[in-house]
XYZ file of C-alpha atoms in Angstrom:
761
model
C 15.969 -33.691 -10.695
C 12.350 -34.747 -10.694
C 10.371 -36.704 -13.238
C 7.018 -38.390 -13.462
C 5.385 -41.224 -15.461
C 7.095 -43.337 -18.094
C 9.268 -41.351 -20.504
C 9.932 -42.291 -24.155
C 12.806 -44.609 -24.940
C 16.157 -42.919 -25.067
C 16.970 -42.061 -28.692
C 19.934 -43.692 -30.343
C 22.636 -41.205 -31.154
C 25.432 -41.285 -33.680
C 28.991 -41.596 -32.369
C 30.197 -38.306 -30.851
C 32.520 -36.195 -33.003
C 35.321 -36.633 -30.456
C 35.594 -40.283 -31.516
C 35.921 -39.548 -35.256
C 39.148 -40.259 -37.092
C 42.143 -38.022 -36.331
C 42.996 -35.707 -39.280
C 45.785 -37.204 -41.384
C 47.956 -34.049 -41.481
C 48.045 -30.319 -40.760
C 46.100 -29.366 -43.901
C 43.357 -31.844 -43.012
C 42.863 -29.958 -39.728
C 41.624 -26.978 -41.757
C 38.989 -28.937 -43.645
C 35.426 -27.902 -42.901
C 36.288 -24.465 -41.499
C 34.577 -21.402 -42.916
C 36.802 -18.564 -44.267
C 36.896 -16.624 -40.986
C 37.507 -19.718 -38.864
C 40.301 -20.706 -41.253
C 41.784 -17.237 -40.835
C 41.865 -17.798 -37.078
C 43.363 -21.276 -37.452
C 46.193 -20.105 -39.701
C 47.061 -16.938 -37.748
C 49.800 -18.590 -35.698
C 52.162 -15.678 -35.109
C 51.824 -12.510 -33.101
C 48.815 -11.383 -31.027
C 45.425 -12.498 -32.341
C 42.020 -11.255 -31.202
C 38.924 -13.231 -32.210
C 35.623 -11.404 -31.765
C 33.159 -14.265 -31.864
C 29.398 -13.906 -31.680
C 27.161 -16.487 -30.031
C 26.973 -19.758 -31.953
C 29.732 -18.850 -34.422
C 32.033 -21.789 -33.632
C 34.680 -20.046 -31.559
C 35.762 -23.211 -29.741
C 36.084 -24.962 -33.085
C 38.172 -22.095 -34.443
C 40.642 -21.897 -31.562
C 41.048 -25.652 -31.088
C 41.773 -26.012 -34.804
C 44.242 -23.140 -34.519
C 46.122 -24.922 -31.735
C 45.971 -28.259 -33.542
C 47.092 -26.734 -36.840
C 50.032 -25.071 -35.101
C 51.001 -28.360 -33.439
C 50.562 -30.501 -36.556
C 52.463 -27.963 -38.684
C 55.375 -27.996 -36.240
C 55.002 -24.342 -35.208
C 53.876 -25.170 -31.657
C 55.245 -27.861 -29.384
C 52.218 -29.339 -27.561
C 53.749 -28.935 -24.098
C 54.508 -25.249 -24.801
C 50.828 -24.284 -25.285
C 48.520 -23.285 -22.429
C 44.847 -22.767 -23.213
C 42.824 -21.227 -20.393
C 39.089 -20.836 -19.972
C 36.621 -20.326 -17.124
C 34.972 -23.656 -16.331
C 36.229 -27.172 -15.830
C 33.659 -28.384 -18.317
C 34.880 -26.020 -21.039
C 38.490 -27.019 -20.347
C 37.577 -30.718 -20.518
C 35.728 -30.215 -23.800
C 38.721 -28.381 -25.229
C 41.100 -31.172 -24.206
C 38.820 -33.738 -25.843
C 38.699 -31.811 -29.103
C 42.453 -31.301 -29.121
C 43.064 -35.014 -28.590
C 40.823 -35.806 -31.527
C 42.697 -33.305 -33.699
C 46.042 -34.875 -32.847
C 47.170 -32.290 -30.275
C 46.700 -34.323 -27.100
C 49.725 -32.945 -25.248
C 48.321 -29.407 -24.999
C 47.335 -28.161 -21.535
C 43.759 -26.805 -21.355
C 42.833 -25.559 -17.887
C 40.914 -22.926 -15.993
C 42.851 -19.942 -14.657
C 42.533 -21.339 -11.135
C 43.569 -24.853 -12.109
C 46.665 -23.654 -13.993
C 47.644 -21.305 -11.173
C 47.115 -23.948 -8.463
C 49.262 -26.439 -10.359
C 52.086 -23.900 -10.629
C 51.685 -22.847 -7.015
C 51.906 -26.436 -5.766
C 55.013 -27.059 -7.854
C 56.916 -23.890 -6.938
C 55.751 -23.334 -3.331
C 58.476 -25.480 -1.726
C 61.109 -23.524 -3.664
C 59.570 -20.055 -3.228
C 58.234 -20.319 0.339
C 59.023 -23.731 1.773
C 56.805 -26.539 2.960
C 53.469 -27.434 1.411
C 50.844 -25.126 -0.015
C 48.229 -24.205 2.626
C 44.984 -26.164 2.492
C 42.458 -24.846 -0.011
C 39.019 -23.931 1.358
C 36.448 -24.602 -1.355
C 33.547 -22.857 0.419
C 34.272 -19.625 2.202
C 30.745 -18.954 3.511
C 31.366 -20.526 6.922
C 34.508 -18.496 7.475
C 32.712 -15.303 6.445
C 29.951 -16.111 8.941
C 32.541 -16.564 11.696
C 34.245 -13.308 10.740
C 30.902 -11.481 10.902
C 30.202 -12.972 14.332
C 33.601 -11.733 15.561
C 32.593 -8.271 14.359
C 29.264 -8.630 16.204
C 27.360 -8.444 12.926
C 24.409 -10.748 12.304
C 23.879 -11.750 8.682
C 20.907 -13.644 7.355
C 21.389 -16.262 4.657
C 21.047 -13.842 1.745
C 23.261 -11.202 3.339
C 25.914 -13.828 4.019
C 25.930 -14.820 0.368
C 26.086 -11.190 -0.758
C 28.885 -10.220 1.625
C 30.842 -13.260 0.458
C 30.364 -12.011 -3.093
C 31.705 -8.586 -2.109
C 34.825 -10.197 -0.632
C 35.381 -12.207 -3.806
C 34.926 -9.083 -5.931
C 37.411 -7.190 -3.768
C 40.043 -9.871 -4.153
C 39.794 -10.278 -7.926
C 39.972 -6.488 -8.318
C 42.962 -6.486 -5.938
C 41.198 -4.317 -3.353
C 42.377 -4.657 0.260
C 39.873 -4.404 3.162
C 40.665 -0.811 4.104
C 40.118 0.324 0.500
C 36.813 -1.479 0.014
C 34.437 1.436 0.870
C 36.103 3.802 -1.589
C 36.455 1.147 -4.295
C 32.832 0.057 -3.971
C 31.618 3.660 -4.193
C 33.811 4.370 -7.217
C 32.531 1.327 -9.088
C 28.886 2.065 -8.265
C 28.323 -1.168 -6.329
C 25.316 -1.345 -4.048
C 26.757 -2.950 -0.947
C 24.396 -5.338 0.905
C 25.462 -3.773 4.221
C 27.288 -0.642 5.321
C 30.570 -0.532 3.370
C 32.657 0.029 6.495
C 30.972 -2.964 8.110
C 31.797 -5.157 5.101
C 35.393 -3.940 5.218
C 35.636 -5.099 8.854
C 34.148 -8.510 8.003
C 36.547 -8.787 5.058
C 39.513 -8.002 7.316
C 38.272 -10.508 9.901
C 37.881 -13.161 7.208
C 41.472 -12.678 6.082
C 42.641 -12.888 9.718
C 40.733 -16.148 10.254
C 42.403 -17.700 7.215
C 45.850 -16.723 8.472
C 45.111 -18.198 11.910
C 44.008 -21.506 10.389
C 46.622 -21.666 7.669
C 44.161 -21.948 4.770
C 43.668 -20.152 1.466
C 40.688 -19.619 -0.851
C 40.368 -19.732 -4.628
C 41.175 -16.048 -5.059
C 44.310 -16.536 -2.962
C 45.482 -19.132 -5.480
C 45.659 -16.415 -8.123
C 47.009 -13.766 -5.750
C 49.761 -16.014 -4.428
C 50.759 -17.181 -7.898
C 50.974 -13.559 -9.022
C 53.080 -12.783 -5.934
C 55.487 -15.655 -6.585
C 55.948 -14.727 -10.250
C 56.481 -11.059 -9.404
C 58.958 -11.698 -6.596
C 60.887 -14.623 -8.038
C 62.137 -13.808 -11.523
C 63.851 -17.186 -11.758
C 60.500 -18.952 -11.290
C 58.803 -16.609 -13.751
C 61.495 -17.394 -16.314
C 61.008 -21.121 -15.748
C 57.252 -20.827 -16.330
C 57.846 -18.790 -19.490
C 60.268 -21.365 -20.826
C 57.608 -24.018 -20.290
C 54.665 -22.096 -21.772
C 55.387 -20.004 -24.842
C 51.974 -19.805 -26.525
C 48.715 -18.814 -24.832
C 45.051 -19.021 -25.806
C 42.371 -17.408 -23.620
C 38.713 -18.268 -24.175
C 35.814 -16.056 -22.954
C 38.243 -13.155 -22.688
C 35.402 -10.715 -21.959
C 35.092 -12.371 -18.536
C 38.709 -11.817 -17.431
C 39.115 -10.012 -14.110
C 41.939 -7.558 -13.377
C 43.660 -10.234 -11.278
C 43.460 -12.835 -14.044
C 44.747 -10.297 -16.560
C 47.708 -9.579 -14.287
C 48.499 -13.298 -14.063
C 48.253 -13.625 -17.848
C 50.688 -10.734 -18.293
C 53.147 -12.412 -15.948
C 52.877 -15.659 -17.881
C 53.503 -13.818 -21.141
C 56.384 -11.607 -20.082
C 57.508 -9.484 -23.035
C 56.213 -11.955 -25.643
C 53.108 -11.583 -27.798
C 52.242 -15.179 -28.707
C 48.705 -14.713 -27.442
C 45.292 -15.485 -28.932
C 42.192 -14.218 -27.125
C 38.569 -15.006 -27.945
C 35.512 -13.210 -26.684
C 32.321 -11.258 -27.255
C 31.698 -8.029 -25.365
C 27.953 -8.547 -25.876
C 28.127 -11.610 -23.638
C 29.683 -9.820 -20.658
C 27.282 -10.794 -17.859
C 29.560 -11.356 -14.863
C 30.758 -7.838 -14.024
C 29.454 -8.315 -10.467
C 32.293 -10.831 -9.999
C 34.928 -8.403 -11.276
C 34.853 -9.481 -14.930
C 35.319 -6.664 -17.437
C 35.291 -6.522 -21.255
C 37.835 -3.692 -21.194
C 40.756 -6.061 -21.768
C 39.024 -7.407 -24.887
C 37.974 -3.986 -26.164
C 41.444 -2.503 -25.520
C 43.336 -5.426 -27.042
C 44.149 -3.597 -30.282
C 45.386 -0.609 -28.275
C 47.727 -2.758 -26.169
C 48.771 -4.784 -29.211
C 48.747 -2.408 -32.220
C 49.926 -5.117 -34.601
C 47.273 -7.631 -33.609
C 45.294 -9.669 -36.120
C 41.572 -9.186 -35.426
C 39.074 -11.678 -36.855
C 35.310 -11.361 -36.464
C 33.130 -14.474 -36.467
C 29.498 -13.647 -37.265
C 28.234 -16.761 -39.075
C 25.808 -18.274 -36.583
C 25.586 -22.064 -36.945
C 23.448 -22.555 -33.845
C 20.211 -20.666 -34.319
C 17.592 -20.200 -37.015
C 17.275 -16.848 -38.839
C 14.210 -16.073 -36.704
C 16.110 -16.509 -33.440
C 19.134 -14.625 -34.776
C 16.926 -11.745 -35.940
C 15.523 -11.375 -32.445
C 18.993 -11.600 -30.876
C 20.242 -8.832 -33.152
C 17.157 -6.807 -32.278
C 17.838 -7.072 -28.540
C 21.297 -5.567 -29.043
C 20.176 -3.021 -31.635
C 18.878 -0.785 -28.838
C 21.937 -1.218 -26.610
C 24.118 1.643 -25.465
C 27.596 1.983 -24.076
C 31.034 0.903 -25.166
C 30.272 -2.806 -25.452
C 27.312 -1.959 -27.707
C 29.598 -0.031 -30.037
C 31.506 -3.270 -30.676
C 28.493 -5.561 -31.024
C 28.469 -8.139 -33.775
C 25.467 -8.597 -36.063
C 24.993 -12.327 -36.444
C 24.084 -13.979 -39.746
C 22.278 -17.318 -39.419
C 23.571 -20.228 -41.478
C 20.600 -22.475 -40.703
C 17.335 -23.167 -42.468
C 14.378 -21.011 -41.371
C 12.372 -22.147 -38.374
C 9.297 -21.039 -36.429
C 8.964 -17.440 -35.287
C 9.631 -16.695 -31.618
C 6.464 -16.898 -29.535
C 5.474 -14.047 -27.199
C 2.947 -14.800 -24.470
C 1.377 -12.783 -21.663
C -0.296 -14.587 -18.752
C -2.591 -13.405 -15.995
C -0.278 -14.532 -13.182
C 2.887 -16.528 -12.465
C 1.180 -19.915 -11.861
C -0.701 -19.487 -15.137
C 2.574 -18.687 -16.901
C 4.231 -21.795 -15.460
C 1.273 -23.986 -16.410
C 1.235 -22.559 -19.937
C 4.953 -23.173 -20.377
C 4.667 -26.731 -19.039
C 1.752 -27.424 -21.384
C 3.730 -26.155 -24.381
C 6.744 -28.267 -23.378
C 4.518 -31.322 -23.035
C 3.450 -30.774 -26.646
C 7.030 -30.286 -27.814
C 8.388 -33.483 -26.266
C 5.500 -35.676 -27.362
C 6.683 -38.009 -30.165
C 5.946 -36.886 -33.713
C 3.902 -40.000 -34.430
C 1.609 -38.949 -31.571
C 1.153 -35.462 -32.968
C 3.864 -33.720 -30.930
C 7.103 -31.954 -31.736
C 9.401 -34.875 -31.049
C 11.951 -32.752 -29.172
C 13.892 -34.747 -26.535
C 13.323 -33.378 -23.000
C 17.080 -32.853 -22.622
C 16.883 -30.418 -25.550
C 14.439 -28.102 -23.763
C 15.293 -25.409 -21.199
C 13.384 -22.951 -19.032
C 15.561 -19.952 -18.204
C 14.773 -17.342 -15.555
C 16.509 -14.373 -13.947
C 16.834 -15.625 -10.360
C 16.802 -19.119 -8.870
C 13.797 -18.339 -6.669
C 11.642 -18.421 -9.803
C 12.253 -22.136 -10.332
C 9.812 -23.490 -7.732
C 6.607 -22.702 -9.614
C 8.040 -24.295 -12.779
C 9.174 -27.406 -10.921
C 5.606 -27.866 -9.688
C 4.063 -27.163 -13.090
C 6.358 -29.632 -14.869
C 5.696 -32.314 -12.267
C 1.948 -31.780 -12.646
C 2.324 -32.054 -16.428
C 4.368 -35.255 -15.984
C 7.430 -33.736 -17.653
C 10.870 -34.876 -16.387
C 13.248 -32.068 -15.434
C 16.613 -31.336 -13.902
C 17.829 -28.310 -11.978
C 21.094 -26.863 -13.221
C 23.156 -25.425 -10.411
C 21.905 -28.020 -7.925
C 24.039 -30.926 -6.706
C 26.744 -31.813 -9.217
C 26.151 -35.035 -11.093
C 29.364 -36.802 -10.058
C 28.806 -35.830 -6.409
C 25.429 -37.583 -6.167
C 25.620 -40.564 -3.773
C 24.261 -43.055 -6.304
C 26.786 -41.911 -8.954
C 29.718 -42.145 -6.561
C 28.560 -45.614 -5.475
C 28.177 -46.698 -9.113
C 31.696 -45.479 -9.858
C 33.131 -47.613 -7.068
C 31.212 -50.676 -8.274
C 32.354 -50.204 -11.880
C 35.949 -49.698 -10.777
C 35.802 -52.949 -8.811
C 34.254 -54.790 -11.748
C 36.972 -53.471 -14.055
C 39.653 -54.807 -11.719
C 37.938 -58.195 -11.500
C 37.694 -58.404 -15.302
C 37.060 -61.898 -16.662
C 37.259 -63.340 -13.143
C 33.581 -62.463 -12.761
C 31.639 -65.059 -14.822
C 28.615 -62.742 -15.001
C 30.648 -60.222 -16.987
C 33.038 -62.468 -18.916
C 31.245 -62.673 -22.276
C 29.290 -59.389 -22.226
C 30.141 -56.170 -24.041
C 30.874 -53.067 -21.967
C 27.334 -51.572 -21.993
C 25.938 -54.940 -20.926
C 28.531 -55.142 -18.150
C 27.505 -51.683 -16.931
C 23.828 -52.636 -16.949
C 24.623 -55.829 -15.041
C 26.649 -53.990 -12.395
C 24.072 -51.228 -11.904
C 21.184 -53.679 -11.742
C 22.648 -54.926 -8.456
C 21.818 -51.496 -7.071
C 18.268 -51.358 -8.339
C 18.632 -50.099 -11.913
C 15.982 -51.398 -14.312
C 15.468 -50.857 -18.060
C 12.083 -49.254 -17.387
C 11.665 -46.183 -15.175
C 9.862 -46.454 -11.846
C 6.422 -44.927 -11.521
C 6.038 -41.524 -9.904
C 8.670 -38.972 -8.972
C 10.932 -38.141 -6.077
C 14.158 -39.719 -4.822
C 13.565 -43.133 -6.415
C 13.093 -41.579 -9.845
C 16.075 -39.250 -9.313
C 18.293 -42.254 -8.560
C 17.047 -44.135 -11.625
C 17.691 -41.109 -13.883
C 21.284 -40.825 -12.596
C 22.052 -44.504 -13.176
C 20.381 -44.437 -16.575
C 22.565 -41.497 -17.576
C 25.600 -43.701 -16.827
C 24.164 -46.520 -18.957
C 23.613 -44.138 -21.875
C 27.110 -42.732 -21.480
C 28.540 -46.263 -21.645
C 26.571 -46.931 -24.845
C 27.754 -43.702 -26.484
C 31.357 -44.160 -25.373
C 31.552 -47.691 -26.752
C 29.762 -46.806 -29.991
C 32.229 -44.007 -30.600
C 35.296 -46.102 -29.869
C 34.107 -48.997 -32.029
C 33.183 -46.653 -34.902
C 36.764 -45.359 -34.817
C 38.071 -48.936 -34.978
C 39.272 -48.966 -31.365
C 38.651 -51.708 -28.828
C 37.080 -50.761 -25.518
C 37.100 -52.282 -22.050
C 35.323 -51.546 -18.814
C 38.596 -50.085 -17.530
C 38.549 -47.607 -20.438
C 35.052 -46.525 -19.431
C 36.118 -46.072 -15.797
C 38.995 -43.852 -16.962
C 36.523 -41.818 -19.037
C 34.262 -41.397 -15.997
C 37.206 -40.245 -13.872
C 38.180 -37.657 -16.481
C 34.615 -36.427 -16.779
C 34.281 -36.173 -13.003
C 37.485 -34.127 -12.788
C 36.164 -31.784 -15.491
C 32.569 -31.841 -14.149
C 31.521 -32.983 -17.631
C 28.293 -34.704 -16.686
C 26.418 -36.936 -19.140
C 23.128 -35.729 -20.528
C 20.141 -36.454 -18.310
C 16.864 -36.896 -20.175
C 14.914 -34.081 -18.578
C 13.980 -30.444 -19.211
C 16.664 -28.107 -17.836
C 15.696 -25.432 -15.307
C 18.429 -22.818 -14.984
C 19.115 -19.159 -14.351
C 20.217 -17.027 -17.285
C 23.691 -16.776 -15.755
C 23.988 -20.563 -15.381
C 22.912 -21.065 -19.013
C 25.961 -19.287 -20.422
C 27.892 -21.605 -22.733
C 24.980 -24.033 -23.191
C 22.380 -24.479 -25.924
C 19.094 -26.304 -26.517
C 16.681 -26.946 -29.379
C 13.918 -25.163 -27.473
C 14.285 -22.369 -24.925
C 11.576 -20.749 -22.800
C 12.559 -17.355 -21.388
C 10.126 -16.689 -18.543
C 9.310 -13.889 -16.127
C 10.317 -11.140 -18.570
C 8.803 -8.220 -16.673
C 10.105 -4.852 -15.590
C 11.759 -5.346 -12.210
C 12.946 -8.819 -13.131
C 14.589 -8.231 -16.533
C 16.112 -5.766 -15.910
C 16.276 -6.635 -12.238
C 15.065 -3.976 -9.822
C 18.477 -3.170 -8.407
C 19.987 -2.473 -11.847
C 19.816 1.310 -11.614
C 22.812 2.723 -13.470
C 23.085 2.661 -17.263
C 25.941 0.094 -17.221
C 23.914 -2.171 -14.909
C 20.841 -1.950 -17.139
C 22.941 -2.672 -20.223
C 24.350 -5.786 -18.568
C 20.780 -6.939 -17.974
C 20.114 -6.435 -21.682
C 23.159 -8.556 -22.508
C 21.845 -11.215 -20.121
C 18.627 -11.403 -22.137
C 20.713 -11.597 -25.332
C 22.592 -14.566 -23.889
C 19.261 -16.228 -23.094
C 17.913 -15.683 -26.609
C 21.066 -17.072 -28.220
C 20.822 -20.332 -26.262
C 17.962 -21.428 -28.550
C 18.597 -23.363 -31.748
C 15.071 -23.524 -33.183
C 12.167 -22.930 -30.786
C 12.078 -19.772 -28.666
C 9.328 -18.584 -26.348
C 9.295 -15.347 -24.328
C 6.661 -14.857 -21.660
C 5.648 -12.712 -18.707
C 2.898 -12.558 -16.086
C 0.770 -9.463 -15.498
C 0.495 -10.170 -11.763
C 2.268 -12.360 -9.264
C -0.646 -14.299 -7.826
C -4.087 -15.302 -9.120
C -6.515 -12.447 -8.612
C -3.689 -9.948 -8.143
C -3.616 -6.512 -9.722
C -2.393 -6.855 -13.327
C 0.029 -3.938 -13.176
C 3.212 -5.584 -14.422
C 4.698 -4.543 -17.748
C 6.802 -6.591 -20.168
C 10.544 -5.946 -20.111
C 11.583 -2.727 -21.825
C 14.122 -4.816 -23.746
C 11.249 -6.253 -25.787
C 10.031 -2.828 -26.915
C 10.079 -2.679 -30.678
C 10.505 -6.456 -30.872
C 7.276 -7.968 -29.595
C 4.201 -7.325 -31.731
C 2.451 -4.056 -31.014
C 5.303 -2.446 -29.094
C 7.308 0.651 -29.925
C 11.077 0.858 -29.594
C 12.214 3.175 -26.813
C 15.409 3.974 -28.724
C 15.789 3.669 -32.475
C 19.127 2.143 -33.384
C 20.301 0.109 -36.331
C 21.576 -3.402 -35.612
C 25.251 -4.224 -35.816
C 26.514 -0.717 -35.285
C 26.278 0.066 -39.003
C 23.750 2.385 -40.644
C 20.887 3.650 -38.589
C 21.079 6.658 -36.318
C 24.183 7.165 -34.223
C 24.017 9.640 -31.393
C 26.444 11.372 -29.154
C 25.299 13.163 -26.040
C 22.224 15.343 -25.764
C 23.940 18.111 -27.722
C 26.074 15.795 -29.829
C 25.842 15.195 -33.545
C 22.667 13.786 -35.020
C 23.256 11.672 -38.106
C 20.352 10.735 -40.333
C 19.535 7.154 -41.157
C 21.179 5.824 -44.271
C 20.043 2.872 -46.290
C 16.605 1.242 -46.223
C 14.129 2.095 -43.497
C 12.422 -0.961 -42.012
C 9.225 -1.329 -40.052
C 10.102 -1.580 -36.361
C 7.273 -4.093 -35.838
C 7.392 -6.519 -38.774
C 10.740 -5.621 -40.370
C 9.358 -4.881 -43.884
C 11.249 -2.283 -45.938
C 9.265 0.989 -45.949
C 8.899 3.192 -49.018
C 5.913 5.402 -48.160
C 7.034 8.716 -46.648
C 4.322 8.654 -43.990
C 5.179 5.106 -42.931
C 8.879 6.033 -42.853
C 8.083 8.802 -40.385
C 6.130 6.392 -38.197
C 8.889 3.760 -38.599
C 6.143 1.153 -39.111
C 3.572 -0.021 -41.606
C 0.221 1.745 -41.367
C -1.529 -1.527 -40.511
C 1.048 -2.775 -37.989
C -0.026 -2.511 -34.332
C 1.298 0.334 -32.226
C 1.289 1.483 -28.625
C -0.075 4.976 -29.159
C -0.423 7.151 -26.057
C -3.690 8.746 -27.146
C -3.781 11.271 -24.313
C -0.265 12.432 -25.178
C -1.219 12.653 -28.857
C -4.131 14.964 -28.021
C -1.917 17.137 -25.801
C 0.627 17.388 -28.606
C -2.075 18.395 -31.093
C -3.383 21.112 -28.744
C 0.146 22.380 -28.139
C 0.871 22.379 -31.904
C -2.254 24.429 -32.621
C -1.205 27.005 -30.020
C 2.334 27.171 -31.435
C 1.058 27.526 -34.995
C -1.234 30.367 -33.886
C 1.643 32.225 -32.228
C 3.825 31.794 -35.306
C 1.075 32.598 -37.770
C 1.810 29.434 -39.726
C -0.114 26.262 -40.630
C 0.010 23.507 -38.007
C 2.047 21.172 -40.217
C 4.890 23.722 -40.214
C 5.384 22.908 -36.527
C 5.097 19.106 -36.871
C 3.094 16.947 -39.267
C 0.415 14.577 -38.009
C 2.677 11.599 -38.740
C 5.506 13.099 -36.695
C 3.150 13.731 -33.757
C 1.931 10.132 -34.021
C 5.519 8.881 -34.000
C 6.285 10.975 -30.909
C 3.162 9.724 -29.117
C 4.132 6.128 -29.908
C 7.803 6.368 -28.917
C 7.306 8.793 -25.956
C 10.939 9.987 -26.014
C 12.522 10.768 -22.667
C 15.688 12.520 -23.833
C 16.707 14.978 -26.519
C 18.688 12.248 -28.260
C 15.643 9.960 -28.435
C 13.474 12.791 -29.761
C 16.098 13.579 -32.410
C 15.870 10.008 -33.647
C 12.257 10.447 -34.762
C 11.963 11.277 -38.481
C 10.596 14.794 -38.954
C 12.449 16.177 -35.914
C 15.498 17.968 -37.289
C 18.045 20.051 -35.403
C 16.173 23.313 -36.001
C 12.888 21.958 -34.671
C 14.696 20.189 -31.871
C 16.190 23.497 -30.710
C 12.920 25.368 -31.137
C 10.351 22.904 -29.822
C 12.324 20.101 -28.122
C 11.966 21.300 -24.536
C 8.175 21.676 -24.867
C 7.731 18.263 -26.479
C 9.857 16.485 -23.888
C 7.965 18.236 -21.101
C 4.667 17.034 -22.562
C 6.046 13.505 -22.937
C 7.085 13.507 -19.283
C 3.532 14.391 -18.242
C 4.228 17.967 -17.198
C 1.784 20.739 -17.931
C 3.368 23.627 -19.831
C 3.221 27.086 -18.302
C 2.993 30.297 -20.267
C 6.559 31.078 -19.260
C 7.771 27.881 -20.860
C 5.824 28.663 -24.013
C 7.423 32.114 -24.120
C 10.888 30.623 -23.804
C 10.531 29.252 -27.304
C 10.514 32.845 -28.514
C 13.727 33.833 -26.851
C 13.177 33.512 -23.115
C 15.774 32.182 -20.676
C 14.806 28.592 -21.558
C 13.018 25.918 -19.572
C 14.548 23.573 -17.079
C 15.709 20.185 -18.353
C 12.516 18.085 -18.320
C 12.443 15.174 -15.908
C 12.763 11.790 -17.544
C 9.477 9.965 -17.787
C 9.526 7.425 -14.989
C 7.340 5.052 -16.982
C 9.308 3.319 -19.723
C 7.352 3.100 -22.958
């Protein structure tokens, strides 16, 4: 983390919700839930599937469900296992459950729960102690590659390691990797056979050294439960009720472990959102979520769509991003409904080059974090995030923020509790807690004052040091501990509970175990993947160009759709302020040939949608394949630029207001007019009998690339699609029509399928 110049005083915060009073009884647990959340909380029997959109309070719903079941006597706390995907999420869930009076419930990650079971049952199932766990497998992969006489650079090493991890969670053995990778459409970083050899060598190295990796924890636990029915029965007697968060991210291996935990029972509640599936490269798949009703025909399915996080403006854009999605996950998308007061419209900005984009973003953030009394937005720096597609994009923003004297922190860098100054502070506080009143300097002080006194011996001061760099980084870390002590004590005292320095040390230990770091007062820099599960008042989505979002190597339709979902996740991180930007060239003076992401077509002002779809899966135009059914739009037609309801027939054909900006391909429009005149002459009919001017304008704006896209343009019915579709698509693709192709419209053998326009419009 880097910061510069004095920052405003840390704002005082109200006591965290986790320190509020425990509900008096089971019914009190349900207070404050909306109707759908209450439905989740009271559905205690049988399989339950919660489809929860971003910001709809899914964690609240499932923790209240567990707590209600415990407080009502339906669940015994020790019989419930809640699993999620990060230590932080598990720690947050445990904290909420404690506050709701369900402190005995286990909330863990898949790996943590499996490792605990493996350690307990290993002596009985295998004998001896569990092999040592290797937390970082990169070094072993490098050694395996060297044994195979393969040289890998840093990026290749990371990518090959990722392929090994994918293979293991999809239960693919080394010899099957080439076929499995080809079947799944993965683009291997090296020759598939070469990766298979490295994978086999890696497994051999682990056996020689008697170590296991994180994937082995799951594999070995699955093996023990499958081979030893007595152990499986013991686990099932212990855990009788299961809750799985982020179920769209479950891998085949995790699903297999879950099935073994369950046995033939159905006391399972899963929560997820197929539109937030962004980790398929790790083996995650939404299929288990989407097939839940098929596997459990009697399941209760509850949809949460009330968005409590974002303003209507942000939610409208999020819905718009998914409105053009395709594929199975898109068919199950949820249309969010904001529950917040209106806020500012999202800001779209194009810049000449990447440094200019970074400087513009930093300047806007500087304005946002300036106190209100000084004419700024008054947004705390910790409530601002810059999100990008790949980590390599961060450097230019780090420099721009430093130049603008804006403090920042890199998410995905060194973990907070692993920083040397934080570890040292923890040791000092632990020693002070043991000394207690024996230290006269701490005897009469409250806990925050004791913390400040202890940390001041290591250079902490109430005011930040000047400049940036390591000294400022250290001060920010220690200050975060001071603020945490203040919040912790305020919460405990507000709940009528006494607090000691020993209590704070225990809290720090629990947070370190869960990697639940305190908030650092700086703008967050993070990749879109790393931002999943987080939220900020203001979010800047940067670098939104073709080749970056979607990323260049996303070539198949499923890969492109995952990139779209990644943008959706980025949009839904914002509570109030949202900015989307792109640079027309990489470097100053470079050729400005970059284009904004296709995912913004039809959303940013002046752009046309590449595919017309209605949000939420309801209404609109639904299409099958190229020759599939074409269903006309039902309900109101809205302008694809400004969203106003259209009533004029001409505007309805254009799908926009007459005065709204468009991206008309004028050359294509002229070619279409010339072609129409020729067709009308051959048919002996007026030109409008072929297509009206408005329909030609709509075609020239949308530039359809497929028959399905052309069919979605008002004025293009099935008859005209069959008669003129091939010609129109050929013109849209840039091909010149031959006389033979023109004759085909009158009964010839038919033209070839036109090539898809390589330039997305």
